[in-house]
Short mmCIF file of C-alpha atoms and ligand atoms in Angstrom, two decimals:
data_model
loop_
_atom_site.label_atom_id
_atom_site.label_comp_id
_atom_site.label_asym_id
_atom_site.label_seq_id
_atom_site.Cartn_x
_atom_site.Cartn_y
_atom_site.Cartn_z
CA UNK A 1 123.42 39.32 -70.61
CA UNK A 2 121.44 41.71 -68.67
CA UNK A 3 120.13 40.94 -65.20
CA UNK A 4 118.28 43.21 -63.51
CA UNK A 5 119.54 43.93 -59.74
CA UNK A 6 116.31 43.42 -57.56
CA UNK A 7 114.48 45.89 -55.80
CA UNK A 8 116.70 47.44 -53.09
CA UNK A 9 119.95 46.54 -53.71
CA UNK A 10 122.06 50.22 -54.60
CA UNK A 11 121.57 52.33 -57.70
CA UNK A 12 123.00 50.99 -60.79
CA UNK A 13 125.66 52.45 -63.50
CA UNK A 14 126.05 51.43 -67.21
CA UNK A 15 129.51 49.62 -67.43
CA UNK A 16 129.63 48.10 -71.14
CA UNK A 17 125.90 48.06 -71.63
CA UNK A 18 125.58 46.02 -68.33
CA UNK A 19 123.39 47.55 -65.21
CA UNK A 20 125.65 46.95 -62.13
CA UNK A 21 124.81 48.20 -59.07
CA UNK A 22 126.92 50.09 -57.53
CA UNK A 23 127.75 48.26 -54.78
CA UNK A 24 128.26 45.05 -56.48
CA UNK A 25 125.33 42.15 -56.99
CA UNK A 26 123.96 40.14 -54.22
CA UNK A 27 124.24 36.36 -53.48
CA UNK A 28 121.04 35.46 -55.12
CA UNK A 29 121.58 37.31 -58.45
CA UNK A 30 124.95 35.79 -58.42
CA UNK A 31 123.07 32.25 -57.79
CA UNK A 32 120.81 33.28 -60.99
CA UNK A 33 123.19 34.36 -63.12
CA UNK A 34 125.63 31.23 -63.10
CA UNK A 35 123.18 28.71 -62.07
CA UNK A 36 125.32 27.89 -58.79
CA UNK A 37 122.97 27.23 -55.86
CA UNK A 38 123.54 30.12 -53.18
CA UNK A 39 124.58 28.13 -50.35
CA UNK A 40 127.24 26.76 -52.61
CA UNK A 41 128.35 30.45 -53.18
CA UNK A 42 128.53 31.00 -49.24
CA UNK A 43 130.35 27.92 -48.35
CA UNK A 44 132.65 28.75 -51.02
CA UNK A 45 133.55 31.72 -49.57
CA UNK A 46 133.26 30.75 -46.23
CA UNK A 47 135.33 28.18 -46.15
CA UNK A 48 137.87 29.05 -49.19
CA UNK A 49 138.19 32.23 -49.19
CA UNK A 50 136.27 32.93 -52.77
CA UNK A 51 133.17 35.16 -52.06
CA UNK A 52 132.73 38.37 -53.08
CA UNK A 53 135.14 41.65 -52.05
CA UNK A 54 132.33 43.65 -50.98
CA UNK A 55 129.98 43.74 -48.16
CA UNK A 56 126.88 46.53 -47.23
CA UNK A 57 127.25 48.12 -44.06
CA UNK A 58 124.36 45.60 -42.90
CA UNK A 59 127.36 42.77 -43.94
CA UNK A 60 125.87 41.84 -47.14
CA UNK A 61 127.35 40.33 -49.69
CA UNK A 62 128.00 42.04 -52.73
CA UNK A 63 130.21 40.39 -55.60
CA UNK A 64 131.79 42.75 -58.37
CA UNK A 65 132.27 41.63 -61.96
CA UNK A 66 135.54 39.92 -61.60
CA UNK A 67 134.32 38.05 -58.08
CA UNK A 68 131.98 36.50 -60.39
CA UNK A 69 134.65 35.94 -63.05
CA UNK A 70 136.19 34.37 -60.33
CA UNK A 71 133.71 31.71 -59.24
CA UNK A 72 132.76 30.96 -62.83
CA UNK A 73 136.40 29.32 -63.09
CA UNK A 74 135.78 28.16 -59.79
CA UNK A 75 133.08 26.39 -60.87
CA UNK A 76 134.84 25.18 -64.30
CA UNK A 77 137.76 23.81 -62.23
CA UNK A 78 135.59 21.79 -59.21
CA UNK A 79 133.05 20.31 -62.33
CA UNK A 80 136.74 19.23 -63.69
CA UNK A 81 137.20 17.27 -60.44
CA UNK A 82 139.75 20.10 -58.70
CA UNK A 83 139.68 19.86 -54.52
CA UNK A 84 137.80 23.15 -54.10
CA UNK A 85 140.64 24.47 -52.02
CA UNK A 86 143.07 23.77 -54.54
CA UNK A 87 140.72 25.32 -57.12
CA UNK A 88 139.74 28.43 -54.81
CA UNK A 89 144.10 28.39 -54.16
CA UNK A 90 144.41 28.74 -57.80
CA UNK A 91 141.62 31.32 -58.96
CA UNK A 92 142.92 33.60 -56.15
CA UNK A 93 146.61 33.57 -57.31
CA UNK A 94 145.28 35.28 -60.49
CA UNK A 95 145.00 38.68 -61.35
CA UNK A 96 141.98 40.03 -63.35
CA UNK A 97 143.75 39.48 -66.80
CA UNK A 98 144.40 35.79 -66.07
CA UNK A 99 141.07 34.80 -64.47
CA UNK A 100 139.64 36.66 -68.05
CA UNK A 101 142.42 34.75 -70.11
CA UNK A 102 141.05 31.52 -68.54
CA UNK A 103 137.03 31.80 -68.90
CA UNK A 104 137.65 33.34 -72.79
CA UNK A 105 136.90 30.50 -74.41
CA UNK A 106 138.09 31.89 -78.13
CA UNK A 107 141.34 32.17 -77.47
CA UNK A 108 144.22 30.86 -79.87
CA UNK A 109 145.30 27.23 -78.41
CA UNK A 110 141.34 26.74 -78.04
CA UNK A 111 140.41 27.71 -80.98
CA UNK A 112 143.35 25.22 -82.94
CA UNK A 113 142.13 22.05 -80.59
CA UNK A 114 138.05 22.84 -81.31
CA UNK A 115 139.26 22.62 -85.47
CA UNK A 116 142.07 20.10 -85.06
CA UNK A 117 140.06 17.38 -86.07
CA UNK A 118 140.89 13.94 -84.61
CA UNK A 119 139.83 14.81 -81.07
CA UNK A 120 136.24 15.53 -80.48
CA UNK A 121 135.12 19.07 -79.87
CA UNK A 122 136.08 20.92 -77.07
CA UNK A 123 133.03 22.29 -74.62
CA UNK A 124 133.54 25.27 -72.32
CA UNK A 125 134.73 23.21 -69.42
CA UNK A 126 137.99 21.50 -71.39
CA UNK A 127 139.30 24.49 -72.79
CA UNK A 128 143.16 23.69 -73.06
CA UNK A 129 143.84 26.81 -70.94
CA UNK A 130 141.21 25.50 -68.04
CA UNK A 131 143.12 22.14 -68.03
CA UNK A 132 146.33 23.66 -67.82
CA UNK A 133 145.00 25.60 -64.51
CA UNK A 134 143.30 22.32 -63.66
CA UNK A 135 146.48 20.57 -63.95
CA UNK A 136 148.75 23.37 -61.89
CA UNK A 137 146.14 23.78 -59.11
CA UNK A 138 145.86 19.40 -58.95
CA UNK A 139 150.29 19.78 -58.77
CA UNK A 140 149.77 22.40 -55.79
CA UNK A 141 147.70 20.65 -53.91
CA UNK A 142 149.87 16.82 -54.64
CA UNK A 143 146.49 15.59 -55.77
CA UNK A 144 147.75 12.78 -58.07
CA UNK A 145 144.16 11.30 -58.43
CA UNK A 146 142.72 14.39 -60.30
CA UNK A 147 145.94 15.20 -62.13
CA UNK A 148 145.93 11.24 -63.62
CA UNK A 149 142.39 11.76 -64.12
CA UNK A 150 143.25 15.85 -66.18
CA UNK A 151 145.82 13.73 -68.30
CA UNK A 152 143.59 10.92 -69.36
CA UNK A 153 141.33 13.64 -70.32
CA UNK A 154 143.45 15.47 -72.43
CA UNK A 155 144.90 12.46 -73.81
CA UNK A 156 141.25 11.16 -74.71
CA UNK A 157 140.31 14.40 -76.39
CA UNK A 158 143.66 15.07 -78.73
CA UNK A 159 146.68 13.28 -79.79
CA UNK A 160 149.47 12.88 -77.77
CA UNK A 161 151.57 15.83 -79.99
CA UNK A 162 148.58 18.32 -79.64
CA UNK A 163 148.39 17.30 -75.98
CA UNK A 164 151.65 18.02 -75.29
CA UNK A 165 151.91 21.48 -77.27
CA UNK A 166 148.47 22.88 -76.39
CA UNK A 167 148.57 21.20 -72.98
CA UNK A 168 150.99 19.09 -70.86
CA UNK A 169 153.82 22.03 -72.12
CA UNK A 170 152.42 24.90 -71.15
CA UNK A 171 151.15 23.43 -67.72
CA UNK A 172 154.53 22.35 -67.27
CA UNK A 173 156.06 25.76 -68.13
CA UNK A 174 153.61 27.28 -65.75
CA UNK A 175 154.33 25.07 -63.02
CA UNK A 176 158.55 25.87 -63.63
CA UNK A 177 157.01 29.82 -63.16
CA UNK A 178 155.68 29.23 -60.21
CA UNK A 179 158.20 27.01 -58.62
CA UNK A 180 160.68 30.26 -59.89
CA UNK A 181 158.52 32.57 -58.02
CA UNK A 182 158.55 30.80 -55.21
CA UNK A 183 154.72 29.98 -54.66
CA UNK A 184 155.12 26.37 -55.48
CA UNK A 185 156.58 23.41 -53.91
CA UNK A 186 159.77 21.20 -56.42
CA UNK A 187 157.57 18.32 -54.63
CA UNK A 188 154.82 19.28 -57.08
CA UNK A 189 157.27 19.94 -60.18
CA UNK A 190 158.12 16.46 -59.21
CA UNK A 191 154.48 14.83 -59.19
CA UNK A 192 153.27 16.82 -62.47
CA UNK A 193 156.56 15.08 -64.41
CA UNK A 194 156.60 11.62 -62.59
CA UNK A 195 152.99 10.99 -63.94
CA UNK A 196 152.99 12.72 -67.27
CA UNK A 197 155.91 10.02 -67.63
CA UNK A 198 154.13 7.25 -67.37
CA UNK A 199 151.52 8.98 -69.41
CA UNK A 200 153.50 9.26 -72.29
CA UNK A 201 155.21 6.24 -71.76
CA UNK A 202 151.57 4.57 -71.91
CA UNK A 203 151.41 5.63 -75.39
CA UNK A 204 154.67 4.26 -76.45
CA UNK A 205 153.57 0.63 -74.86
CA UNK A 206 150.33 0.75 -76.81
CA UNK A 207 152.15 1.28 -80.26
CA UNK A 208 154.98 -1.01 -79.42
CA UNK A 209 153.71 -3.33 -82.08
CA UNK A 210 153.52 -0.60 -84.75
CA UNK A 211 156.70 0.59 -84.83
CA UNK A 212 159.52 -0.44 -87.33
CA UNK A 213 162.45 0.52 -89.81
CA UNK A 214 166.01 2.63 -88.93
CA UNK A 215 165.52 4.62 -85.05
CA UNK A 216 165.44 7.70 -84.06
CA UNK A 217 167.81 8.01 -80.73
CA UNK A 218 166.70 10.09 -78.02
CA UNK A 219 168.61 11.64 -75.70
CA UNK A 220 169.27 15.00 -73.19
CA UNK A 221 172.48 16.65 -73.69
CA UNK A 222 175.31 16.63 -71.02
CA UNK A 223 174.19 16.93 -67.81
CA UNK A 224 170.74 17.76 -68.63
CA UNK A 225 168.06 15.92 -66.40
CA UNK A 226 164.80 17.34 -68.10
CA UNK A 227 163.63 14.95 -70.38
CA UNK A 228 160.02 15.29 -70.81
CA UNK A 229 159.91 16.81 -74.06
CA UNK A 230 162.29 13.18 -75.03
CA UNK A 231 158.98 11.46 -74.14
CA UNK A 232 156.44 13.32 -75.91
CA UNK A 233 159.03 12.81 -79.26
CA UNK A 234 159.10 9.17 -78.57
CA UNK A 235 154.86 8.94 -78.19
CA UNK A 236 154.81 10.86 -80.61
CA UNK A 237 157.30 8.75 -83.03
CA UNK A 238 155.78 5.40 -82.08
CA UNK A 239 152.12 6.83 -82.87
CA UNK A 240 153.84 7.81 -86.18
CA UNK A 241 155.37 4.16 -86.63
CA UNK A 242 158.84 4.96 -86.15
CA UNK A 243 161.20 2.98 -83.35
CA UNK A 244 162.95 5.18 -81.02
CA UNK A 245 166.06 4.06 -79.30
CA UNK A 246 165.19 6.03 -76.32
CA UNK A 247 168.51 6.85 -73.88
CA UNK A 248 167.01 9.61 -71.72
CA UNK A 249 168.74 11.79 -69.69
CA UNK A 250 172.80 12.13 -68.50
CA UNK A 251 174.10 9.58 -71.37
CA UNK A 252 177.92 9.30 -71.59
CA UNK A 253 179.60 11.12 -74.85
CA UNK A 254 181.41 8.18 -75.32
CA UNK A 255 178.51 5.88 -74.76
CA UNK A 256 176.09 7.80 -77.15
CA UNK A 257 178.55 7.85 -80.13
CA UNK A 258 178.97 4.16 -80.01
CA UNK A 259 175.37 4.09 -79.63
CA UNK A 260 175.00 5.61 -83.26
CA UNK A 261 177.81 3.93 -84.43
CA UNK A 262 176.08 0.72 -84.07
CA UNK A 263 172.56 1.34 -84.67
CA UNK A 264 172.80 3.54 -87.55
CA UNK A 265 170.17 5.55 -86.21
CA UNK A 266 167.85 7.47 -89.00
CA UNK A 267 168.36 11.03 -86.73
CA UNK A 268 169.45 11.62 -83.09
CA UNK A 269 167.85 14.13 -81.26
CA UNK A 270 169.25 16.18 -78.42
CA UNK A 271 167.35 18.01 -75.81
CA UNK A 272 168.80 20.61 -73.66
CA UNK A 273 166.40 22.79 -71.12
CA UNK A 274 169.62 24.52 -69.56
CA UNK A 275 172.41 26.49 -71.13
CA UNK A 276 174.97 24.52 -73.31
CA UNK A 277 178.25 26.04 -73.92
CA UNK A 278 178.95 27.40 -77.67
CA UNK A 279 181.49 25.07 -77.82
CA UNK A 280 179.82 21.82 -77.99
CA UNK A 281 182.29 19.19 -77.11
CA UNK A 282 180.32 16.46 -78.81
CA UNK A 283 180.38 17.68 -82.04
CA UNK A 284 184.18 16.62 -81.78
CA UNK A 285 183.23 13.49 -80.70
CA UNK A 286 180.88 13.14 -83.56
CA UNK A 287 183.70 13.10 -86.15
CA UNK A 288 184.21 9.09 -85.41
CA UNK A 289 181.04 8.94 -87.55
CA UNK A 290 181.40 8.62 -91.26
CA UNK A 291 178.09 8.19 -92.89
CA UNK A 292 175.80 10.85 -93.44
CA UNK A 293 174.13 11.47 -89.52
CA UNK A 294 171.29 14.10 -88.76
CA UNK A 295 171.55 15.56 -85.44
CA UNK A 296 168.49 17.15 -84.71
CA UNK A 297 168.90 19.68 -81.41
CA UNK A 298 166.12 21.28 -79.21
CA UNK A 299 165.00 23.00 -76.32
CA UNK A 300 165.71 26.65 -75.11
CA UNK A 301 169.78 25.67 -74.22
CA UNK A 302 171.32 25.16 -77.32
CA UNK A 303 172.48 28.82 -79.12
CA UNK A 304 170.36 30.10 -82.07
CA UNK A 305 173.53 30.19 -84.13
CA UNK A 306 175.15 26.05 -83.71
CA UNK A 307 177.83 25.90 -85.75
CA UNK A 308 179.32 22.27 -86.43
CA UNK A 309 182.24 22.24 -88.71
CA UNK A 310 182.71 19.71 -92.19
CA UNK A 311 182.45 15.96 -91.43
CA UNK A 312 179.42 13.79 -92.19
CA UNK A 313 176.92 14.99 -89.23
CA UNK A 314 174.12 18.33 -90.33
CA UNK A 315 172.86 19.49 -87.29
CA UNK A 316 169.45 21.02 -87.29
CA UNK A 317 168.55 23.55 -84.24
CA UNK A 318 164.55 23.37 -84.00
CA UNK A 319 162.58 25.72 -82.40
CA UNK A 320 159.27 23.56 -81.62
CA UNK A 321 157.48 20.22 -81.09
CA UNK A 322 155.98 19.78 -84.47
CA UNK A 323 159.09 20.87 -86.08
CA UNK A 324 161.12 18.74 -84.70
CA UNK A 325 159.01 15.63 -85.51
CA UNK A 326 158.70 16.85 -88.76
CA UNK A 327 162.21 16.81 -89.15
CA UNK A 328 162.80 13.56 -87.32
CA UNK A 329 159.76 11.28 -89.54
CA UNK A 330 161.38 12.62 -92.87
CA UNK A 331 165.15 12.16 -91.36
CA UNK A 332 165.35 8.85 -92.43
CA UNK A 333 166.14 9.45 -96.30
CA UNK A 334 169.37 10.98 -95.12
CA UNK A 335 171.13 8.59 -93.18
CA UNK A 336 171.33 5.06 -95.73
C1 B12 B 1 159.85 19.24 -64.87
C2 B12 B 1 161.06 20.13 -64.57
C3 B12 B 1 162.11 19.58 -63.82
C4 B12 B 1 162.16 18.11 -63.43
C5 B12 B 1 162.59 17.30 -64.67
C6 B12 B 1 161.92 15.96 -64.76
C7 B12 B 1 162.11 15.30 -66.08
N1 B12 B 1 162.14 14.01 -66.03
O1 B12 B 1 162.22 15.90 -67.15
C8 B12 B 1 163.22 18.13 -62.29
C9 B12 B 1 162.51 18.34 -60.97
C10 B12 B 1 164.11 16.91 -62.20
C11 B12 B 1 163.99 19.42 -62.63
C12 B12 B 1 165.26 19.66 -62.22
C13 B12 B 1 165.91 20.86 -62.41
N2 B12 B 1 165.40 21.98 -62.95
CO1 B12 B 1 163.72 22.02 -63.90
N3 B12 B 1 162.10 22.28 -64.75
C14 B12 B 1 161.12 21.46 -65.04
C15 B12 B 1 160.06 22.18 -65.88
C16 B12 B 1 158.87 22.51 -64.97
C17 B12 B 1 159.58 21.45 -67.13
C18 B12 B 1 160.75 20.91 -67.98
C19 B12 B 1 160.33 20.59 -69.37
O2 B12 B 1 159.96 19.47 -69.67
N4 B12 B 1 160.37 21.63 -70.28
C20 B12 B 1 160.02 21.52 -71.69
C21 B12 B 1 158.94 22.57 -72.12
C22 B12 B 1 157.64 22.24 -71.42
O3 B12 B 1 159.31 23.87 -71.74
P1 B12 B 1 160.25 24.84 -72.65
O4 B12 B 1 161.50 24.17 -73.01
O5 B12 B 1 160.34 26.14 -71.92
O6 B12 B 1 159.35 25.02 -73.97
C23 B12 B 1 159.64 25.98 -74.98
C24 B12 B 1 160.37 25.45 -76.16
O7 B12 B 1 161.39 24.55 -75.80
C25 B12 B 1 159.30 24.80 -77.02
N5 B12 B 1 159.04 23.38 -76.79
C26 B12 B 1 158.18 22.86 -75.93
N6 B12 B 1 158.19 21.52 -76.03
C27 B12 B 1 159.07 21.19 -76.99
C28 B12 B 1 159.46 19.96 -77.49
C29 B12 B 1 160.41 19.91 -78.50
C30 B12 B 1 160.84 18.59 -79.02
C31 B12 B 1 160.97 21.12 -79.02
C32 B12 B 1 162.02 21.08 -80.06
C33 B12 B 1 160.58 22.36 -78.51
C34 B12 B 1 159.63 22.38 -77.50
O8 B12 B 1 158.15 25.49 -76.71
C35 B12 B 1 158.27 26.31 -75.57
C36 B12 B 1 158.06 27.75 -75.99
O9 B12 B 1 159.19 28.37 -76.45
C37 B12 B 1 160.87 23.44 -66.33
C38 B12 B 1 160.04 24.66 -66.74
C39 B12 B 1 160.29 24.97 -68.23
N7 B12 B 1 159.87 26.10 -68.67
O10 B12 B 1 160.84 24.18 -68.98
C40 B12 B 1 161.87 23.64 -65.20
C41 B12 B 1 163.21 24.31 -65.56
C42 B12 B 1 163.70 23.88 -66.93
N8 B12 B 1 164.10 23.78 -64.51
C43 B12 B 1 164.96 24.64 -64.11
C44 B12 B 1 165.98 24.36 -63.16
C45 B12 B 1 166.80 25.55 -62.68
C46 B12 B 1 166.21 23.05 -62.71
C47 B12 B 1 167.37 22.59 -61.80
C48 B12 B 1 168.74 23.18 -62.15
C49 B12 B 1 166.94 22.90 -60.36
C50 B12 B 1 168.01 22.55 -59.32
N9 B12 B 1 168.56 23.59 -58.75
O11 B12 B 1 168.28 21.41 -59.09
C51 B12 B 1 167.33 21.07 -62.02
C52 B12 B 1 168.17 20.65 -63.23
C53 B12 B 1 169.23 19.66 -63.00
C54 B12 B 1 169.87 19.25 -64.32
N10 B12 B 1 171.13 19.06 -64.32
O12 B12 B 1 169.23 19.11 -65.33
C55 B12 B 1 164.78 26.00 -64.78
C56 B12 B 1 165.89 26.26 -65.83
C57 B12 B 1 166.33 27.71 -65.84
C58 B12 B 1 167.52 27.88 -66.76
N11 B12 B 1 167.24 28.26 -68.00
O13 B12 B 1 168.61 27.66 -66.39
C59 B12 B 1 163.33 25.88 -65.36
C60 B12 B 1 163.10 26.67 -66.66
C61 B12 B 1 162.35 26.36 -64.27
C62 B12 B 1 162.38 27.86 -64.08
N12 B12 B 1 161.36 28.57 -64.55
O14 B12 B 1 163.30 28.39 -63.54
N13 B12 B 1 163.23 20.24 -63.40
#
């Protein structure tokens, strides 16, 4: 698009076809161009801190190409229901390449939910990569309303595996950044998991009645306490119509072999988040069982290179979601 600066603002240069003045574009072209009233644009910056990076020497505002990158997402994130401070938090965390990554709405994970299919299209505003800001900028600012209200959305618009791959993971691996870094609270690591729980858990309840046959047992390995990904398997099992004996995090050894001993499970699966040593101490364990078993691991602990020697059990190392529930809905030919 081409908008003209009006008459008097500074002489213009020819960036990518584009006139831009020099100087940056006033409020009111600004106001035009995005179809945000002014005063919205000045109270904006004015009280968050969003505005534009120039001024004239008679204290004009003048906003450059990425200021108005910038309130664009601004303006995607508060339409999404974001607290403008949170948003305005969020949007001015990023650096040029992420505030473009965020409003370009043909990129990859987009692109796959737009074509996917079962969930209805996706406009400009619920691009998977604007919900996953939504959702990080709703967990810094421990805004559980709006972050109930992103999940509901995403979980309306895709199934609960796309959701979880395209969405609720890569918010969740961007909050664990953060949180690294240092520029986010574990209180808000905390909030994003608690209710994604009872998300997921939601969608287990409402196939209860669906599900049948041999189990699938879930469970984290060792001492591991992240078990997220344990949930999205089991929604995603259950929407599948396959029972999941679900045993979460910090199970005993002991307790999980005579788990499988009794329920003839049709797979377990194992998730690990943090290192596991090479020597796995349950595959010992694992020689009390003496029918064909498929232990399915994942997660970024377990070693490329698992090695599990003779007996009955195959274990499988699997490197992502729809792999792994691949492997777990055919598993059950292998274990009768
Ligand atoms: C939520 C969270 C927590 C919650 C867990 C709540 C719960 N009920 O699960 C709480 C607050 C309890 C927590 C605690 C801790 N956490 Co934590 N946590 C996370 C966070 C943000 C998400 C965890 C998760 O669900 N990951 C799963 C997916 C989303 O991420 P991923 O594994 O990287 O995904 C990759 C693949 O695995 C694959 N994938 C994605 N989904 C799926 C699903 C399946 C089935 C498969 C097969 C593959 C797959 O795709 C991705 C691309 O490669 C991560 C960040 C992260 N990147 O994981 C940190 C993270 C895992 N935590 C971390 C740490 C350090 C801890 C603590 C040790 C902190 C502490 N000092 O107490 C403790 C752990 C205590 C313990 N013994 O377990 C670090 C681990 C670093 C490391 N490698 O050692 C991480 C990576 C954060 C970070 N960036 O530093 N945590």
């Amino acid at each position: 698009m081409t908008t003209q600066p009006p008459a008097g603002t500074p002489s213009a240069t020819e960036l990518d076809g584009e006139a831009v003045p020099r100087l940056g574009w006033p409020v009111g072209v600004v106001s035009e161009r995005l179809g945000i009233a002014a005063p919205t644009l000045r109270s904006w910056d004015r009280r968050h801190g969003l505005g534009p990076s120039l001024r004239t020497s008679g204290n004009h505002r003048r906003y450059t190409e990425l200021d108005i990158r910038r309130v664009r997402l601004m303006a995607r994130l508060t339409a999404q229901g974001v607290p403008a401070q949170s948003a305005a938090d969020s949007v001015l965390a990023m650096d040029a390449a992420a505030v473009l990554e965020q409003l370009d709405p043909d990129r990859e994970p987009g692109a796959a939910v737009a074509q996917g299919g079962a969930g209805e299209a996706l406009g400009p505003h619920d691009h998977p990569a604007a919900l996953v800001e939504a959702i990080v900028a709703a967990a810094r600012a421990l805004d559980p309303r709006t972050m109930a209200q992103l999940y509901r959305q995403v979980m309306r618009r895709s199934d609960v595996g796309r959701a979880w791959v395209e969405v609720f993971a890569p918010a969740l691996r961007r909050v664990g950044e953060l949180w690294q870094e240092g520029r986010l609270g574990v209180q808000s690591e905390h909030l994003t998991s608690e209710l994604l729980q009872s998300e997921l858990r939601a969608v287990v309840r409402a196939n209860r009645l669906r599900v049948a046959g041999s189990p699938v047992v879930l469970a984290g390995a060792g001492d591991e306490q992240h078990h997220l990904p344990l949930l999205a398997l089991e929604a995603e099992l259950a929407r599948n119509g396959v029972a999941s004996l679900f045993l979460g995090p910090r199970v005993p050894a002991e307790a999980l072999v005579s788990t499988l001993r009794e329920s003839h499970p049709r797979a377990v699966f194992l998730w690990a988040s943090l290192p596991r040593q090479r020597a796995e101490p349950l595959w010992g364990q694992l020689a009390a069982v003496d029918w064909p078993l498929q232990v399915v691991v994942g997660g970024p602990g377990w070693s490329e290179d698992i090695e599990v020697a003779g007996g009955w059990v195959t274990v499988t190392r699997v490197a992502d979601f729809s792999t792994a529930v691949r492997t777990l809905l055919s598993g059950g030919g292998l274990s009768r």
